[in-house]
Coordinates of C-alpha atoms in Angstrom, one line a residue:
Chain A
M1 CA 11.1 -9.1 -10.6
R2 CA 14.6 -9.7 -11.2
V3 CA 15.5 -10.7 -7.5
K4 CA 13.2 -11.2 -4.8
P5 CA 13.4 -12.8 -1.5
D6 CA 14.1 -16.0 -0.8
P7 CA 12.7 -17.3 2.3
H8 CA 13.6 -21.1 2.2
D9 CA 17.5 -20.5 1.9
P10 CA 18.2 -22.6 5.2
A11 CA 21.3 -20.3 5.4
L12 CA 18.9 -16.7 6.3
S13 CA 16.8 -18.6 9.4
R14 CA 16.8 -21.3 11.3
P15 CA 14.4 -22.8 14.0
V16 CA 15.0 -21.4 17.7
T17 CA 13.2 -22.8 20.7
G18 CA 11.5 -21.0 23.5
L19 CA 8.8 -21.3 26.1
N20 CA 4.9 -19.8 25.7
E21 CA 3.2 -18.4 28.2
A22 CA 1.5 -21.5 28.6
G23 CA 5.2 -23.3 29.4
E24 CA 4.8 -25.3 26.4
T25 CA 8.0 -25.9 24.2
V26 CA 7.6 -23.7 20.9
S27 CA 9.5 -23.6 17.8
L28 CA 9.7 -20.2 15.8
N29 CA 12.1 -19.8 12.2
V30 CA 14.0 -17.1 13.2
V31 CA 16.1 -14.9 10.6
T32 CA 20.4 -15.1 10.9
E33 CA 22.3 -12.2 12.2
R34 CA 26.0 -12.9 11.0
P35 CA 29.1 -10.7 11.3
M36 CA 30.7 -10.0 7.8
T37 CA 33.9 -8.1 7.5
L38 CA 34.5 -6.1 4.7
F39 CA 37.6 -5.1 2.8
L40 CA 38.3 -2.7 0.0
N41 CA 41.4 -4.9 -1.3
S42 CA 44.0 -4.4 1.4
Q43 CA 42.1 -2.2 3.5
E44 CA 39.4 -3.0 6.4
V45 CA 36.4 -0.9 6.3
V46 CA 34.3 -2.1 8.2
T47 CA 32.3 -5.1 9.8
M48 CA 28.0 -5.5 9.0
M49 CA 25.8 -7.6 10.7
T50 CA 23.8 -9.0 8.1
I51 CA 21.2 -12.1 7.6
G52 CA 24.0 -13.1 5.0
D53 CA 22.5 -13.2 1.4
H54 CA 24.4 -11.1 -1.8
P55 CA 26.7 -10.3 0.4
D56 CA 28.7 -9.0 -3.1
L57 CA 26.1 -6.4 -3.5
L58 CA 25.8 -5.5 0.4
A59 CA 29.5 -4.8 -0.1
R60 CA 29.3 -3.1 -3.0
G61 CA 26.4 -0.6 -2.2
Y62 CA 27.9 -0.3 1.3
L63 CA 31.3 1.3 -0.2
I64 CA 29.0 3.7 -2.5
N65 CA 26.5 4.7 -0.3
Q66 CA 29.3 5.0 2.7
N67 CA 30.6 7.5 -0.7
I68 CA 33.7 5.4 -0.5
L69 CA 33.6 4.3 -3.6
T70 CA 31.6 6.1 -6.5
R71 CA 29.2 4.1 -9.4
D72 CA 31.8 4.4 -11.9
D73 CA 34.7 3.4 -9.9
A74 CA 35.9 -0.1 -12.0
V75 CA 35.5 -3.2 -9.6
E76 CA 37.2 -5.7 -10.6
I77 CA 35.7 -8.8 -8.4
V78 CA 33.8 -9.1 -5.4
E79 CA 35.3 -12.7 -3.6
V80 CA 33.2 -13.4 -0.9
D81 CA 34.5 -16.3 2.4
D82 CA 31.6 -17.5 4.3
E83 CA 33.2 -19.5 6.0
L84 CA 35.4 -17.0 7.2
G85 CA 32.3 -14.2 7.0
V86 CA 35.1 -11.9 5.0
V87 CA 34.1 -10.0 1.7
V88 CA 37.0 -8.2 -0.2
V89 CA 36.0 -6.0 -3.2
R90 CA 38.9 -5.4 -5.2
T91 CA 39.2 -2.2 -7.9
K92 CA 41.0 -2.1 -10.9
E93 CA 42.4 1.5 -9.8
P94 CA 44.3 1.0 -6.3
T95 CA 42.1 3.1 -3.8
T96 CA 43.6 4.9 -0.8
F97 CA 40.3 4.4 1.6
E98 CA 41.7 5.7 5.4
V99 CA 38.6 4.4 7.5
K100 CA 40.4 6.4 10.2
S101 CA 40.7 9.5 8.7
K102 CA 37.1 10.0 8.4
K103 CA 34.5 11.9 10.7
K104 CA 31.7 9.7 11.5
V105 CA 27.9 10.1 12.0
R106 CA 25.9 8.2 13.8
T107 CA 22.3 7.8 12.5
S108 CA 19.4 7.2 14.2
G109 CA 16.4 4.8 14.1
C110 CA 16.2 1.4 11.6
A111 CA 18.2 2.9 9.0
Q112 CA 20.6 3.3 11.2
G113 CA 24.7 2.6 10.3
T114 CA 27.5 5.0 10.2
I115 CA 27.8 7.7 7.3
F116 CA 31.0 9.4 6.8
S117 CA 31.0 13.4 6.9
D118 CA 31.7 13.9 3.1
V119 CA 28.0 12.2 2.5
L120 CA 26.6 14.9 4.1
E121 CA 29.2 17.0 2.0
A122 CA 28.1 15.2 -1.4
F123 CA 24.3 15.3 0.1
E124 CA 24.5 19.2 -1.5
D125 CA 25.4 18.8 -4.9
V126 CA 22.9 16.4 -6.2
V127 CA 20.5 17.2 -8.9
L128 CA 17.6 14.5 -9.0
P129 CA 15.6 14.1 -12.2
A130 CA 12.4 16.4 -12.2
E131 CA 11.3 14.7 -15.3
A132 CA 10.0 11.5 -12.9
K133 CA 6.8 11.1 -12.2
L134 CA 4.7 9.4 -8.7
H135 CA 0.8 7.9 -10.3
T136 CA -0.8 7.7 -6.9
S137 CA -2.6 5.0 -8.9
W138 CA 0.7 2.9 -8.9
L139 CA 0.7 3.3 -4.8
V140 CA -1.9 0.3 -3.6
P141 CA -0.7 -1.9 -6.5
L142 CA 2.7 -1.5 -5.5
A143 CA 2.1 -2.0 -2.2
K144 CA 0.5 -5.5 -3.3
T145 CA 2.5 -6.7 -4.9
I146 CA 5.4 -6.5 -2.1
N147 CA 3.5 -7.5 0.7
T148 CA 2.3 -10.5 -0.6
T149 CA 5.4 -11.8 -2.0
S150 CA 7.2 -14.9 -0.4
S151 CA 9.2 -13.5 2.0
L152 CA 11.6 -13.7 5.3
Y153 CA 9.5 -11.0 6.5
L154 CA 6.1 -13.1 6.1
E155 CA 8.1 -16.1 7.1
A156 CA 10.0 -15.0 10.0
G157 CA 9.3 -11.2 11.0
A158 CA 11.9 -9.5 12.4
I159 CA 13.2 -7.8 9.5
H160 CA 13.5 -5.1 6.6
G161 CA 12.6 -4.4 3.4
C162 CA 13.6 -2.3 0.4
V163 CA 12.5 -2.6 -3.4
L164 CA 13.8 -0.9 -6.3
A165 CA 10.7 -0.6 -8.5
K166 CA 9.3 0.8 -11.9
G167 CA 6.0 2.8 -11.7
A168 CA 3.9 0.1 -9.8
E169 CA 6.6 -3.3 -10.8
P170 CA 9.0 -3.9 -8.2
I171 CA 12.3 -5.0 -9.7
V172 CA 14.6 -5.5 -6.9
Y173 CA 12.7 -6.7 -3.1
F174 CA 16.1 -7.3 -0.6
E175 CA 15.7 -7.9 3.1
D176 CA 18.1 -7.8 5.6
V177 CA 18.0 -7.3 9.8
G178 CA 19.1 -4.0 9.2
R179 CA 17.0 -1.8 6.5
H180 CA 21.1 0.3 6.0
N181 CA 21.9 -3.3 4.4
A182 CA 18.9 -3.8 2.3
V183 CA 19.0 -0.2 1.1
D184 CA 22.9 -0.8 0.3
K185 CA 22.0 -4.4 -1.6
V186 CA 19.9 -2.2 -3.9
C187 CA 22.7 0.1 -4.4
G188 CA 25.0 -2.4 -5.0
W189 CA 22.3 -4.0 -7.6
M190 CA 21.6 -1.3 -9.5
A191 CA 25.9 -0.7 -9.7
A192 CA 26.0 -4.2 -10.7
N193 CA 23.6 -3.9 -13.0
D194 CA 24.5 -0.4 -15.0
V195 CA 20.9 0.9 -14.1
D196 CA 19.4 4.4 -14.9
V197 CA 17.4 5.6 -11.7
A198 CA 15.7 8.5 -13.3
D199 CA 12.7 6.6 -13.6
K200 CA 12.8 4.9 -10.2
I201 CA 11.2 4.2 -6.9
F202 CA 12.6 3.9 -3.5
Y203 CA 10.2 1.6 -1.0
T204 CA 11.2 0.8 2.2
T205 CA 8.9 -0.8 4.9
G206 CA 10.4 1.0 7.6
R207 CA 10.7 3.9 8.8
L208 CA 11.8 7.3 6.6
T209 CA 14.6 8.7 8.8
S210 CA 17.6 11.0 7.7
E211 CA 20.0 8.6 6.5
M212 CA 17.2 6.9 4.8
V213 CA 16.5 10.2 2.5
L214 CA 20.4 10.6 2.7
K215 CA 20.7 7.6 1.0
T216 CA 17.7 7.4 -2.0
V217 CA 19.2 11.1 -2.6
M218 CA 23.3 10.0 -2.7
M219 CA 21.5 6.6 -4.9
G220 CA 20.1 9.9 -7.1
I221 CA 16.8 8.3 -7.1
P222 CA 14.0 10.9 -7.2
I223 CA 10.9 9.2 -5.0
L224 CA 10.9 7.6 -1.8
I225 CA 7.9 5.4 -0.2
S226 CA 7.4 4.4 3.1
R227 CA 4.3 2.5 4.4
S228 CA 5.8 3.9 7.6
G229 CA 6.3 7.0 9.8
F230 CA 8.9 10.0 9.6
T231 CA 11.3 11.6 11.3
A232 CA 11.2 15.8 10.4
W233 CA 14.6 16.4 9.8
G234 CA 13.6 13.4 7.2
V235 CA 11.3 15.6 5.6
D236 CA 13.4 18.3 5.9
L237 CA 16.9 16.5 4.1
A238 CA 14.1 15.6 1.6
R239 CA 12.5 18.6 0.7
K240 CA 16.3 21.1 0.6
A241 CA 17.2 18.0 -1.8
G242 CA 14.1 17.7 -4.0
L243 CA 13.3 14.7 -3.1
T244 CA 9.3 13.2 -3.6
L245 CA 8.7 12.0 -0.4
I246 CA 5.7 9.8 0.3
G247 CA 4.9 8.5 4.1
R248 CA 2.5 6.3 5.8
A249 CA 1.4 4.6 2.5
K250 CA -0.9 2.0 3.7
G251 CA -3.9 0.7 1.8
S252 CA -5.2 4.1 -0.2
R253 CA -3.9 6.3 2.1
F254 CA -0.7 8.6 2.1
L255 CA 1.0 11.4 2.7
V256 CA 2.8 13.7 -0.1
L257 CA 5.5 15.2 2.3
S258 CA 8.0 16.1 -0.4
G259 CA 8.4 17.1 -3.7
H260 CA 4.8 16.9 -4.8
E261 CA 5.6 18.5 -8.4
R262 CA 6.3 14.5 -9.5
V263 CA 3.2 13.8 -8.1
V264 CA 0.2 12.5 -10.6
F265 CA -3.1 12.2 -8.5
D266 CA -4.7 9.7 -10.5
H267 CA -6.1 7.2 -8.1
E268 CA -9.4 6.2 -7.6
S269 CA -10.7 8.3 -4.5
G270 CA -11.8 5.4 -1.6
S271 CA -15.1 6.7 0.4
Chain B
M1 CA 7.9 6.8 37.5
R2 CA 10.9 8.8 38.1
V3 CA 11.7 9.8 34.0
K4 CA 9.0 9.8 31.8
P5 CA 8.8 10.7 28.3
D6 CA 7.5 14.4 27.8
P7 CA 5.4 14.7 24.6
H8 CA 4.6 17.8 25.3
D9 CA 8.1 19.8 25.3
P10 CA 8.3 21.2 21.6
A11 CA 12.0 20.4 21.1
L12 CA 11.1 17.0 20.6
S13 CA 8.5 17.2 18.0
R14 CA 6.9 19.6 15.5
P15 CA 3.8 19.9 13.0
V16 CA 5.0 18.9 9.1
T17 CA 2.6 19.5 6.7
G18 CA 2.0 17.4 3.9
L19 CA -1.0 16.2 1.1
N20 CA -3.0 13.8 1.8
E21 CA -4.6 10.9 -0.5
A22 CA -7.4 13.6 -1.7
G23 CA -4.9 16.2 -2.1
E24 CA -6.0 18.1 0.9
T25 CA -2.4 19.8 3.0
V26 CA -2.9 18.1 6.5
S27 CA -0.3 19.1 9.5
L28 CA 1.1 16.4 11.5
N29 CA 3.2 16.2 14.9
V30 CA 6.5 14.4 13.9
V31 CA 9.8 14.0 16.1
T32 CA 12.7 15.9 15.9
E33 CA 15.7 14.6 14.6
R34 CA 19.5 16.7 15.4
P35 CA 22.7 16.0 15.9
M36 CA 24.5 16.3 18.8
T37 CA 28.8 15.5 18.4
L38 CA 30.0 14.2 22.0
F39 CA 33.6 14.9 22.9
L40 CA 34.8 13.5 25.8
N41 CA 37.6 15.7 27.7
S42 CA 39.1 17.1 24.6
Q43 CA 38.3 14.7 22.1
E44 CA 35.8 14.4 19.5
V45 CA 33.7 11.0 19.9
V46 CA 31.1 10.7 17.7
T47 CA 28.3 12.7 16.1
M48 CA 24.4 10.9 16.9
M49 CA 21.1 11.9 15.7
T50 CA 19.0 12.6 18.5
I51 CA 15.5 13.9 19.4
G52 CA 17.6 15.7 21.5
D53 CA 15.9 15.3 25.2
H54 CA 18.5 14.2 28.0
P55 CA 21.7 14.7 26.2
D56 CA 23.8 15.0 29.0
L57 CA 22.2 11.0 29.8
L58 CA 22.7 10.1 26.2
A59 CA 26.3 10.7 26.7
R60 CA 27.3 9.1 29.8
G61 CA 24.9 6.1 28.6
Y62 CA 26.9 5.9 25.1
L63 CA 30.4 6.2 26.5
I64 CA 29.7 3.5 29.0
N65 CA 27.8 1.2 26.7
Q66 CA 30.7 1.3 24.2
N67 CA 32.9 0.4 26.8
I68 CA 34.9 4.1 26.5
L69 CA 33.7 4.6 30.2
T70 CA 33.0 2.7 33.1
R71 CA 30.3 3.0 35.5
D72 CA 32.9 3.9 38.6
D73 CA 35.0 6.4 36.6
A74 CA 34.5 9.9 37.9
V75 CA 32.8 12.3 36.0
E76 CA 33.0 15.2 36.8
I77 CA 29.9 17.3 34.8
V78 CA 28.4 16.8 31.7
E79 CA 28.3 19.7 29.7
V80 CA 25.8 20.9 26.5
D81 CA 25.4 23.3 24.5
D82 CA 22.1 22.8 22.6
E83 CA 22.9 25.9 20.6
L84 CA 26.0 24.0 18.8
G85 CA 24.7 21.0 19.4
V86 CA 27.3 19.5 21.5
V87 CA 27.5 18.1 24.4
V88 CA 31.2 17.3 26.6
V89 CA 31.5 14.5 29.1
R90 CA 34.1 16.1 31.5
T91 CA 35.9 13.2 34.1
K92 CA 38.3 13.7 36.9
E93 CA 41.0 11.5 35.6
P94 CA 42.1 12.3 32.2
T95 CA 41.3 10.1 29.6
T96 CA 43.4 8.7 26.6
F97 CA 39.8 7.4 24.6
E98 CA 41.3 7.1 20.6
V99 CA 38.7 6.6 18.5
K100 CA 40.8 6.4 15.4
S101 CA 42.5 3.2 17.0
K102 CA 39.1 1.4 18.1
K103 CA 38.0 -1.4 15.6
K104 CA 34.0 -0.9 15.0
V105 CA 31.3 -3.0 13.9
R106 CA 28.4 -2.3 12.8
T107 CA 25.3 -3.7 14.4
S108 CA 22.6 -4.4 12.5
G109 CA 18.4 -3.8 12.8
C110 CA 16.6 -1.2 15.0
A111 CA 19.3 -1.4 17.8
Q112 CA 21.4 0.2 15.5
G113 CA 25.0 1.8 15.8
T114 CA 28.3 1.0 16.4
I115 CA 29.9 -0.9 18.8
F116 CA 33.5 -1.0 19.8
S117 CA 35.2 -5.1 19.4
D118 CA 36.8 -4.5 22.7
V119 CA 32.5 -4.7 23.8
L120 CA 32.4 -7.8 22.7
E121 CA 35.3 -9.1 24.4
A122 CA 34.1 -7.6 27.5
F123 CA 30.9 -9.3 26.8
E124 CA 32.6 -12.6 27.9
D125 CA 33.4 -12.0 31.4
V126 CA 30.0 -10.6 32.4
V127 CA 28.2 -12.7 34.9
L128 CA 24.5 -11.6 35.1
P129 CA 23.0 -12.0 38.8
A130 CA 21.4 -15.5 39.2
E131 CA 18.7 -14.6 42.0
A132 CA 17.1 -11.7 39.8
K133 CA 13.1 -13.4 38.8
L134 CA 10.4 -12.3 36.6
H135 CA 6.8 -13.2 37.6
T136 CA 5.3 -13.7 34.4
S137 CA 2.2 -12.0 36.1
W138 CA 4.3 -8.7 35.9
L139 CA 4.1 -8.8 31.3
V140 CA 0.8 -7.6 31.2
P141 CA 0.7 -4.9 33.8
L142 CA 4.2 -3.4 32.9
A143 CA 3.3 -3.4 29.4
K144 CA 0.0 -1.9 29.8
T145 CA 1.7 0.9 32.1
I146 CA 4.1 1.5 29.9
N147 CA 1.7 1.8 26.7
T148 CA -0.5 3.7 28.7
T149 CA 2.2 6.4 29.6
S150 CA 1.5 9.4 27.6
S151 CA 4.1 9.5 25.0
L152 CA 5.9 11.0 22.0
Y153 CA 5.6 7.4 20.7
L154 CA 1.8 8.1 21.3
E155 CA 1.6 11.1 20.0
A156 CA 3.8 11.0 17.0
G157 CA 4.8 7.8 16.6
A158 CA 8.6 7.0 14.6
I159 CA 10.2 6.4 17.9
H160 CA 11.9 3.6 20.3
G161 CA 11.1 3.6 24.1
C162 CA 13.1 1.7 26.3
V163 CA 12.0 1.0 30.2
L164 CA 13.9 0.6 33.4
A165 CA 11.7 -1.4 35.9
K166 CA 11.3 -3.2 38.9
G167 CA 8.9 -6.2 39.2
A168 CA 5.8 -5.1 37.0
E169 CA 6.4 -0.7 37.9
P170 CA 8.7 1.4 35.2
I171 CA 11.4 3.1 37.0
V172 CA 12.5 5.6 33.6
Y173 CA 11.5 5.4 30.4
F174 CA 13.5 7.0 27.9
E175 CA 12.5 7.5 23.9
D176 CA 14.7 8.8 21.5
V177 CA 14.6 8.2 16.8
G178 CA 17.5 5.6 17.6
R179 CA 16.4 2.7 19.9
H180 CA 20.2 2.8 21.1
N181 CA 20.1 6.0 22.0
A182 CA 17.4 5.1 23.8
V183 CA 18.6 2.2 25.7
D184 CA 22.0 5.1 26.2
K185 CA 19.5 7.4 27.8
V186 CA 18.3 4.1 30.7
C187 CA 22.4 3.6 31.1
G188 CA 23.2 7.1 31.9
W189 CA 20.7 7.7 33.6
M190 CA 21.5 4.6 35.9
A191 CA 25.2 5.8 35.9
A192 CA 24.2 8.6 37.4
N193 CA 22.0 7.4 40.3
D194 CA 24.2 4.6 41.1
V195 CA 21.9 2.5 40.5
D196 CA 21.6 -1.2 41.6
V197 CA 20.9 -3.6 38.5
A198 CA 20.3 -6.8 40.2
D199 CA 16.9 -7.1 40.5
K200 CA 16.0 -4.8 37.7
I201 CA 14.3 -5.9 34.3
F202 CA 14.8 -4.3 31.2
Y203 CA 12.4 -3.3 28.2
T204 CA 12.5 -2.3 25.0
T205 CA 9.6 -2.2 22.3
G206 CA 11.7 -2.4 19.6
R207 CA 13.5 -6.1 17.8
L208 CA 15.7 -7.9 20.4
T209 CA 18.9 -8.0 18.2
S210 CA 22.5 -8.8 18.6
E211 CA 23.2 -5.0 20.1
M212 CA 20.1 -5.3 22.7
V213 CA 21.3 -8.2 24.2
L214 CA 25.5 -6.9 23.9
K215 CA 24.3 -3.6 25.9
T216 CA 21.3 -5.2 28.3
V217 CA 24.3 -7.4 29.0
M218 CA 27.1 -5.5 29.4
M219 CA 25.2 -2.9 31.6
G220 CA 25.0 -6.2 33.9
I221 CA 20.5 -6.4 33.7
P222 CA 19.8 -10.1 34.1
I223 CA 16.2 -9.8 32.5
L224 CA 15.4 -7.8 29.1
I225 CA 11.6 -8.1 27.9
S226 CA 10.7 -6.7 24.1
R227 CA 7.0 -6.9 22.2
S228 CA 9.0 -7.2 19.2
G229 CA 10.7 -10.0 17.6
F230 CA 14.3 -11.5 17.5
T231 CA 17.2 -12.6 16.0
A232 CA 18.8 -15.6 16.5
W233 CA 22.1 -14.5 17.0
G234 CA 20.4 -12.2 19.7
V235 CA 18.5 -15.4 21.2
D236 CA 22.7 -17.2 20.8
L237 CA 24.4 -14.0 23.1
A238 CA 21.2 -13.8 25.5
R239 CA 22.2 -18.0 26.0
K240 CA 25.6 -17.7 26.4
A241 CA 25.3 -14.5 28.7
G242 CA 22.8 -16.4 30.6
L243 CA 20.8 -13.3 30.1
T244 CA 16.5 -14.2 30.7
L245 CA 15.3 -12.8 27.5
I246 CA 11.1 -12.6 26.9
G247 CA 10.0 -12.0 22.8
R248 CA 6.8 -11.4 21.6
A249 CA 5.3 -10.3 24.8
K250 CA 2.3 -9.2 23.6
G251 CA -1.3 -9.0 25.6
S252 CA -1.1 -12.6 27.6
R253 CA 1.4 -13.9 25.3
F254 CA 5.3 -14.3 25.4
L255 CA 8.1 -16.5 24.8
V256 CA 11.1 -17.4 26.7
L257 CA 14.3 -17.7 25.2
S258 CA 16.8 -17.5 27.3
G259 CA 17.4 -18.0 30.4
H260 CA 14.2 -19.5 32.4
E261 CA 15.7 -20.7 35.2
R262 CA 14.9 -16.8 36.6
V263 CA 11.0 -17.3 35.1
V264 CA 8.3 -17.6 37.6
F265 CA 4.9 -19.0 35.7
D266 CA 2.5 -17.3 38.2
H267 CA 0.2 -15.4 36.0
E268 CA -3.3 -16.5 35.1
S269 CA -3.9 -18.9 32.1
G270 CA -5.7 -16.6 29.7
S271 CA -8.6 -19.0 27.5

């Protein structure tokens, strides 16, 4: 795995004490959440609550997923000031982003965030690669690798994970308190590493809501898998975009909700 | 219970078909998600993704929780157009809300949403009622009543619930795809029914993130309980505000993370 969680990074979690049901003082390791204010050149865009790892990828991915920057916009440098909680994305070409002028849509569920309406417009034009395939025999080993990778989820819980995979192999695995942040980190990593998405699979621990589907499609990834549930509108959007959507992937069980033409049923059927 | 989920409302869920691991076509009941655009008098505020029940309470609660309206602002009428997906809150006094001029903070986790920065400022001034008590003997019956109430969660899953309770008795129970919406519905109901919050308890199925704590404090509710985990910053905010915060309340187990002076340990200790 090229990027994996670092659950032992002291900046990402810290002990919190409480009283248990017996009235005893107990200490738990709990994920942190900190404000990070994103600037695009001289313009303030948004303040995000994040666990704080990979702020450069989070910032870049956010701007791309919000359709503020394209993957082709040349990013000169991403400056991070952990003290101030500021991250500044500087582009070669001047930008004229005006957040105030953008209509915002407040999306639902764990994939929550604010999406600018032009994302919804751009969504219409995306054509996902048709040749991509999902072998159902990949699902169990992929989930197993993800679930057994040392992570903040295993250490502290109350966090979401997003994985970019090829076949049954996770390539990168990002976590954040907000799942939308974990998605943005994957997007930022793909942009920073100029990744070809045509043969990639996106895996998330959280629910398949409209925003999750929107972002996966905007990233151009043809296959989205979750071990959790889904919303009807998320499924509708996936079908509209021709995204292969797999929900409730647990153990040897799963549901193909959209784009079954990419699915190759080659797993050993459990009894 | 004065308001409880209506899992059999055909507008809130619908069958979605998919292929299971055996390649068989299966149909599941799935929660819906629809855009609802909120206007305050003549001004557009936000578009929310919601399952669509109680749009009037959602709209009113959103405006209060975002500190755009106060609970004392006289609301003349809330007009809902389900066809257009529009809800208009009309106040007796003219409002001068300018969403464009507000700094927005993108919060984390399932409690996700956009919070305007003046909420963070107002938070500093809130003083929660000190006399409120939480008897730990209430926790098990309260959770049992909530968990056994017929709900979309039980019917379809992939949804969050928020409950306003007094003692061990749930008063209202709202659900939504986005937990922040369920919170706003509770807030809207309290405003519409002029509820005294001093002796109330807020229960949520989701994680205790900063936004969850902020909203509970802004609503003036002294006690917040979740069966899920929590973030360190959520706990910090609860301690700052003197909120009684109970996390991981499952069965007879729970953790008091903040405000233990309101907690009366009177439950029968399980072995």
